[in-house]
Coordinates of C-alpha atoms in Angstrom, one line a residue:
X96 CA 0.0 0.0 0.0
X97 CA 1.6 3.5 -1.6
X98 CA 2.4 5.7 1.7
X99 CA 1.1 9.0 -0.5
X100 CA 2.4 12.4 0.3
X101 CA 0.0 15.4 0.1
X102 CA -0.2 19.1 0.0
X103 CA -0.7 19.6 3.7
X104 CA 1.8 19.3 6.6
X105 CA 2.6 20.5 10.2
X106 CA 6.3 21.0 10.0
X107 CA 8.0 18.8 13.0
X108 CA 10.8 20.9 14.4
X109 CA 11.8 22.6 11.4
X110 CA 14.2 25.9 11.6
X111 CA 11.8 28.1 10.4
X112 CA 8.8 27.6 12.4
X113 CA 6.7 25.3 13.7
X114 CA 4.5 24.8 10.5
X115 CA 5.9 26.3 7.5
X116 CA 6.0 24.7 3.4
X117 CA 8.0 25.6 0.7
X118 CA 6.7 26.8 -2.6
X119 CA 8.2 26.3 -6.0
X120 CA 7.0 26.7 -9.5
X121 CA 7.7 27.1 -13.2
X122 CA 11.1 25.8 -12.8
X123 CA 11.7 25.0 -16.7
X124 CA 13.6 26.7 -19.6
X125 CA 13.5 26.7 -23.0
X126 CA 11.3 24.9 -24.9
X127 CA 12.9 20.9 -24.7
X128 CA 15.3 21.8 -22.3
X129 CA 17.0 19.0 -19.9
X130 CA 19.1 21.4 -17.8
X131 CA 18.1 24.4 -15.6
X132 CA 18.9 27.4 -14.6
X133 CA 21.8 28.3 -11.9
X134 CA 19.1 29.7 -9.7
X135 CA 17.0 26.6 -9.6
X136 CA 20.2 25.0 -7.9
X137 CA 21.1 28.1 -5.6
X138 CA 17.1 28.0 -4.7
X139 CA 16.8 24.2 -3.6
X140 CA 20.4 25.0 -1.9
X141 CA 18.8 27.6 0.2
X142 CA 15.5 25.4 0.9
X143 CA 17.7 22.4 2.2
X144 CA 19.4 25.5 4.4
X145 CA 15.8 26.2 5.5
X146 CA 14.7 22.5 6.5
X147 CA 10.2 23.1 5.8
X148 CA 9.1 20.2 6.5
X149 CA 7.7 20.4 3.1
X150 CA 8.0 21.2 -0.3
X151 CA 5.4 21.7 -2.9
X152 CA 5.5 22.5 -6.6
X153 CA 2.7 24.1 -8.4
X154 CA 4.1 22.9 -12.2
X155 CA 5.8 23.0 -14.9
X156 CA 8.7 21.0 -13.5
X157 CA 9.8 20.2 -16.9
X158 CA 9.5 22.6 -20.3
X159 CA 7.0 20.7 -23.0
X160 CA 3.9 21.5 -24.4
X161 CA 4.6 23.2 -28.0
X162 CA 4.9 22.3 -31.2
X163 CA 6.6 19.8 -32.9
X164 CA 5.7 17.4 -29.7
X165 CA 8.7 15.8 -28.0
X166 CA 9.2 12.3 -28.5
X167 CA 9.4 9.7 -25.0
X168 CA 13.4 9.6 -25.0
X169 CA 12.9 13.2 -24.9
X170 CA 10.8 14.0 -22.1
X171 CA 12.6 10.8 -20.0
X172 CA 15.8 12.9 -20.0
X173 CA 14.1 15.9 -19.3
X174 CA 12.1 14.4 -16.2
X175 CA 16.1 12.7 -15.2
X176 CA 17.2 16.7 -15.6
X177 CA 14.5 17.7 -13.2
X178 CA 15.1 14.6 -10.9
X179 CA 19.0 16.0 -10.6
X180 CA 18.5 19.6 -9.8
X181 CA 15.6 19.5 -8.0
X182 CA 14.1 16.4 -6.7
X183 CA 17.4 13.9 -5.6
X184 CA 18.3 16.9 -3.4
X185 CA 15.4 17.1 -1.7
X186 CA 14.8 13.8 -0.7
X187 CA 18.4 13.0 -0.1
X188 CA 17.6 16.1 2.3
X189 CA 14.8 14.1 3.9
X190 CA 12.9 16.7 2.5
X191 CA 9.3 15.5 1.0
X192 CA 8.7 17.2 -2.3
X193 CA 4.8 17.3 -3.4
X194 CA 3.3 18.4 -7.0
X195 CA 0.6 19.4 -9.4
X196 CA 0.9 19.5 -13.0
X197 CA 1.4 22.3 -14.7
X198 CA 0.9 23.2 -18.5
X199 CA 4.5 22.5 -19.7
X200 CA 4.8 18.7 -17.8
X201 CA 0.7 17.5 -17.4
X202 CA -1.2 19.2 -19.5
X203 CA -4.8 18.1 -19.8
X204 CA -5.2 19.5 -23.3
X205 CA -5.5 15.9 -25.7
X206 CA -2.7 16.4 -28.3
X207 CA -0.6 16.3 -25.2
X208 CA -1.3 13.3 -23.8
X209 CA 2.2 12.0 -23.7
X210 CA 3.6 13.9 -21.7
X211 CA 0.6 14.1 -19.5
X212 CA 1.5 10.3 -19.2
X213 CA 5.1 11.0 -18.6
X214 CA 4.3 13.1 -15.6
X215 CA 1.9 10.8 -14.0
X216 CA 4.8 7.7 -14.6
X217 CA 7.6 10.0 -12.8
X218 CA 5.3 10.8 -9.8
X219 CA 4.1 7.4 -9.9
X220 CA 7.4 5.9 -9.1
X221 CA 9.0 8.8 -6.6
X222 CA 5.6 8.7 -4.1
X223 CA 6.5 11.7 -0.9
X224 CA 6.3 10.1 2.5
X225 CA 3.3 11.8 3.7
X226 CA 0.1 9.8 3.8
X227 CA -2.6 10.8 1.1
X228 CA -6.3 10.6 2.4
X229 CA -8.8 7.6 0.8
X230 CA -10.3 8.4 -2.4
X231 CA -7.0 10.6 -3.8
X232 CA -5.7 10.0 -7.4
X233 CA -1.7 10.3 -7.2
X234 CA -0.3 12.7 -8.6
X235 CA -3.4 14.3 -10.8
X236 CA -5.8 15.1 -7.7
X237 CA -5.3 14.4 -4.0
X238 CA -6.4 15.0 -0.8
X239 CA -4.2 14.7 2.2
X240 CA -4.2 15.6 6.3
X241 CA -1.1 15.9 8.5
X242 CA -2.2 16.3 12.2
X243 CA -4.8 19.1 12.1
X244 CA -4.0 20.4 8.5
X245 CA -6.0 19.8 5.1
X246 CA -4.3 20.3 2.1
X247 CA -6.4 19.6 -1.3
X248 CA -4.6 19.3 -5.1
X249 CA -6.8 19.1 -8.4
X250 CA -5.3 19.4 -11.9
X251 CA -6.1 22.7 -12.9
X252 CA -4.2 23.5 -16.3
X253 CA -6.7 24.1 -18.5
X254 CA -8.4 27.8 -18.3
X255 CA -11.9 28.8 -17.7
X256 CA -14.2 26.6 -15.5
X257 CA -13.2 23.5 -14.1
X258 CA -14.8 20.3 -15.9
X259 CA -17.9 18.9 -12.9
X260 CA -15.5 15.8 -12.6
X261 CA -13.0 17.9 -11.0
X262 CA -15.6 20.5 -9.1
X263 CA -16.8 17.4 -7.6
X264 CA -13.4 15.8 -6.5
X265 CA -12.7 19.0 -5.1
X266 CA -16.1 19.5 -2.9
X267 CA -16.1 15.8 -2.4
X268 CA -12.3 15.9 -0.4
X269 CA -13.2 19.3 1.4
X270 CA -16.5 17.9 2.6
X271 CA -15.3 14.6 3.7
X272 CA -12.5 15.9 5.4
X273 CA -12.7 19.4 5.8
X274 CA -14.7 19.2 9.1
X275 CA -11.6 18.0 11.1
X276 CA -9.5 20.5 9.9
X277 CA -7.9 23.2 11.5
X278 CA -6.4 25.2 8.3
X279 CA -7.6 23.7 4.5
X280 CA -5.0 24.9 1.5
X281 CA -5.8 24.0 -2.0
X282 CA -3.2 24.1 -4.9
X283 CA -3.4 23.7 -8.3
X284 CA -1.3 25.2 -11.7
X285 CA -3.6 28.1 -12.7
X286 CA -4.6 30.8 -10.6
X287 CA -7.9 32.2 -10.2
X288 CA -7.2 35.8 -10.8
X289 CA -5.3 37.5 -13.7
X290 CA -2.2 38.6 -11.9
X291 CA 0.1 39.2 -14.5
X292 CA -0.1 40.9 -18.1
X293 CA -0.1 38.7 -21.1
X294 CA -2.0 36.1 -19.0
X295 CA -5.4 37.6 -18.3
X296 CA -7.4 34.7 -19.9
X297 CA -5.5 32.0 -18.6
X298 CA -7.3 31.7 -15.3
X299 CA -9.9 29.6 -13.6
X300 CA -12.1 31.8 -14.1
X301 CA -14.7 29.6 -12.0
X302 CA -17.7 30.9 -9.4
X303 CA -18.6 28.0 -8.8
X304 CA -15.5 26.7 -7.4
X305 CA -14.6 30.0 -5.4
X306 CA -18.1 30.0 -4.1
X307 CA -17.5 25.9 -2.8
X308 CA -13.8 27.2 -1.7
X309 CA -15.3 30.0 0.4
X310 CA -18.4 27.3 1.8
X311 CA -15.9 24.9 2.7
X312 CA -13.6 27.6 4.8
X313 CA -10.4 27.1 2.9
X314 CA -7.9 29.1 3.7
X315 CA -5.2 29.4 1.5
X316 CA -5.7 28.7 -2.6
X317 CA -1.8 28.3 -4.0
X318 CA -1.2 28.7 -7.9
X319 CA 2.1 29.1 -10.4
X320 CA 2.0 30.0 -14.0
X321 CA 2.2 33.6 -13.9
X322 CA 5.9 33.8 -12.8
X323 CA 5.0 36.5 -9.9
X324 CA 4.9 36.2 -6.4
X325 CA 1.6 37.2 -4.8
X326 CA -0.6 37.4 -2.0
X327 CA -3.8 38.7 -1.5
X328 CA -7.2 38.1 0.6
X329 CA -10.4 37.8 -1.8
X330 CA -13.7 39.5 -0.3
X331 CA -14.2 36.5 2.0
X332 CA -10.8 36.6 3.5
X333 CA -9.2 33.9 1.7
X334 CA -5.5 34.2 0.9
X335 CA -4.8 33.5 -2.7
X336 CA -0.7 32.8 -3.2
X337 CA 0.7 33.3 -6.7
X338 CA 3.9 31.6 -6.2
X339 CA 7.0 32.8 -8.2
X340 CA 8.6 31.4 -11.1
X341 CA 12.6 29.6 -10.9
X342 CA 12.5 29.3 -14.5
X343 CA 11.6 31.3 -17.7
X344 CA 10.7 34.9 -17.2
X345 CA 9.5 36.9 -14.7
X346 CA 6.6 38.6 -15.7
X347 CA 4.8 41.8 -15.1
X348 CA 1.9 42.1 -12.9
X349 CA -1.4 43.4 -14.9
X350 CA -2.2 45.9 -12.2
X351 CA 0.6 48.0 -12.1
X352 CA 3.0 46.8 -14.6
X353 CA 6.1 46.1 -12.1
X354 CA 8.0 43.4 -12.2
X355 CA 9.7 41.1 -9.7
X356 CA 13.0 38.8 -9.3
X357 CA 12.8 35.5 -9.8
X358 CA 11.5 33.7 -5.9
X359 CA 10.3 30.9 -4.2
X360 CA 7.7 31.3 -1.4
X361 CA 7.6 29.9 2.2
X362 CA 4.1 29.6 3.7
X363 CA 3.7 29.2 8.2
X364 CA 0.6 28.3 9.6
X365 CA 1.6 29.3 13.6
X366 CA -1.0 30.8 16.3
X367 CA -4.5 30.7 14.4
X368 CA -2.7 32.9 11.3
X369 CA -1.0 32.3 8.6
X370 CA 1.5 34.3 7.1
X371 CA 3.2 34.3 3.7
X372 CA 6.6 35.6 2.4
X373 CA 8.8 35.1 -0.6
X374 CA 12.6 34.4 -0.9
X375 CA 14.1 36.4 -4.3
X376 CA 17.2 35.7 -6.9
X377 CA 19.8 36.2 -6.8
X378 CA 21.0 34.1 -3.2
X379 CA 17.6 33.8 -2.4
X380 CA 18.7 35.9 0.9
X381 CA 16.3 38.9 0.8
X382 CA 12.2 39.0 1.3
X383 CA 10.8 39.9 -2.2
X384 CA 9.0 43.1 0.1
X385 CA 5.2 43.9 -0.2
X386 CA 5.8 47.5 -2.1
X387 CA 6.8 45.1 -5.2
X388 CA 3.3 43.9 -5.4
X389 CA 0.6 45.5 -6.6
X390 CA -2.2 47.3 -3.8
X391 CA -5.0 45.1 -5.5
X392 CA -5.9 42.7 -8.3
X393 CA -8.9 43.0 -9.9
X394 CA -10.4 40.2 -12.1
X395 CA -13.7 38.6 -13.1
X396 CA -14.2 36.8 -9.9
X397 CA -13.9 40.4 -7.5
X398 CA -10.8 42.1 -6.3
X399 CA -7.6 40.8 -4.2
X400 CA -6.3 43.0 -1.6
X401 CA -2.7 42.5 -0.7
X402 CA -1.5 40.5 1.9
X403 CA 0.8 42.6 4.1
X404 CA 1.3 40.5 7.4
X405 CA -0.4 37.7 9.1
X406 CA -4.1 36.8 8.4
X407 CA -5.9 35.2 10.6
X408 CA -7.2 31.7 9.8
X409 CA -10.9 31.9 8.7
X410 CA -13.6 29.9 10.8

């Protein structure tokens, strides 16, 4: 029986605090690409520094999805080049490293359904040591709970609304086990608000789902893609988290046009709040600092406020 690991975790003793994950995304280069960037390296060098008790990563681990289509010997080095930088460290760090596909390694569009394979193969065989919760599909959707913590993943990488399979895995996992929980994240590739220019339309752009996020009291909804660190509180107090890219480019954010360093984020869940902040390229030694984020984010779903300091947990 797979010992699963999730998106949740109360960090045991860790450095940093007594709960606190570690957030990385968009990692890949160029288009085919089985190498990485320096600052992928110098960023897992500082995490292993760090010692979360977990690490998640919110896609595109590896850099596919264009045209002509890789071929299987391809992507298998690519997935050995990601392995190398990123995830042998980690685990010979006893660090657990959790996912969810992104565009460029899983995506759910057909004409890529190799590499959507590929990615479910790799996270098939290299399973985290944290236990995933009955009725989870490793590594497309999962569910899992670590003491009082609730941490939900669904394979968002398609924009616009969420197919009702998916809706329903989501409201299914949060109502079964959301109850019990003391703090609920959910993750997935896409974020629900246009945070960046360039990528306005490639959203969940979903009422439904925020409306069954905000029902079920999550807390925290974690995203990549749009290669800018974020953090804002919707109108019901939820914290969305735009993590920032490793890989690629940084991008500009829509609502004010500024533009940010390369980072990884580290999430702590301490004292009924939770609090967000984000690590920055180059060293990874500075706090990417709230003045390089926009005031507010406005998209189809409502407004985010920035985040500029601990929130509480919701009820």
């Amino acid at each position: 029986m797979l010992r699963l690991a999730g998106l949740l975790l109360l960090l045991f003793s860790a450095p940093l605090a007594a709960q606190t994950i570690a957030f990385i995304s968009d990692l890949n280069g160029r288009y085919g690409s089985t190498s990485y960037d320096g600052r992928v390296t110098d960023a897992i060098d500082t995490i292993v520094k760090l010692q979360p008790g977990l690490v998640i990563c919110g896609g595109d681990m590896v850099a596919g999805q264009k045209q002509p289509k890789l071929d299987r010997d391809r992507l298998e080095q690519m997935w050995r080049g990601f392995n190398q930088t990123v995830a042998d460290p980690l685990r010979q760090a006893g660090i657990p490293l959790a996912v969810t596909a992104g565009n460029h390694d899983g995506s759910a569009f057909p004409e890529f359904a190799l590499e959507r394979q590929q990615f479910e193969l790799q996270w098939r065989g290299r399973v985290p040591e944290i236990d995933i919760l009955p009725g989870s599909e490793w590594p497309r959707r999962y569910a899992a709970r670590i003491s009082t913590v609730l941490l939900v993943a669904f394979d968002g990488t398609l924009p616009g609304r969420l197919t009702d399979t998916e809706r329903l895995f989501v409201e299914k996992m949060l109502k079964q086990y959301g109850s019990s929980a003391t703090a609920t994240i959910v993750l997935s590739h896409l974020p629900m608000w246009p945070l960046t220019r360039g990528r306005e339309h490639e959203i969940i752009d979903d009422p439904d789902l925020l409306a069954l996020l905000h029902r079920s009291g999550v807390d925290v909804y974690a995203s990549g893609h749009h290669h800018a660190f974020f953090a804002g509180t919707d109108g019901a107090g939820m914290v969305h988290l735009g993590i920032g890219a490793l890989g690629g480019n940084a991008r500009a954010f829509s609502g004010n046009g500024s533009r940010q360093p390369f980072s990884f984020a580290l999430l702590t869940l301490e004292d009924g709040e939770v609090s967000v902040t984000s690590r920055a390229a180059p060293g990874f030694q500075q706090q990417v600092t709230p003045s390089q984020m926009p005031i507010t984010i406005t998209g189809p779903l409502g407004t985010l406020r920035r985040v500029d300091g601990p929130v509480p947990l919701l009820p």
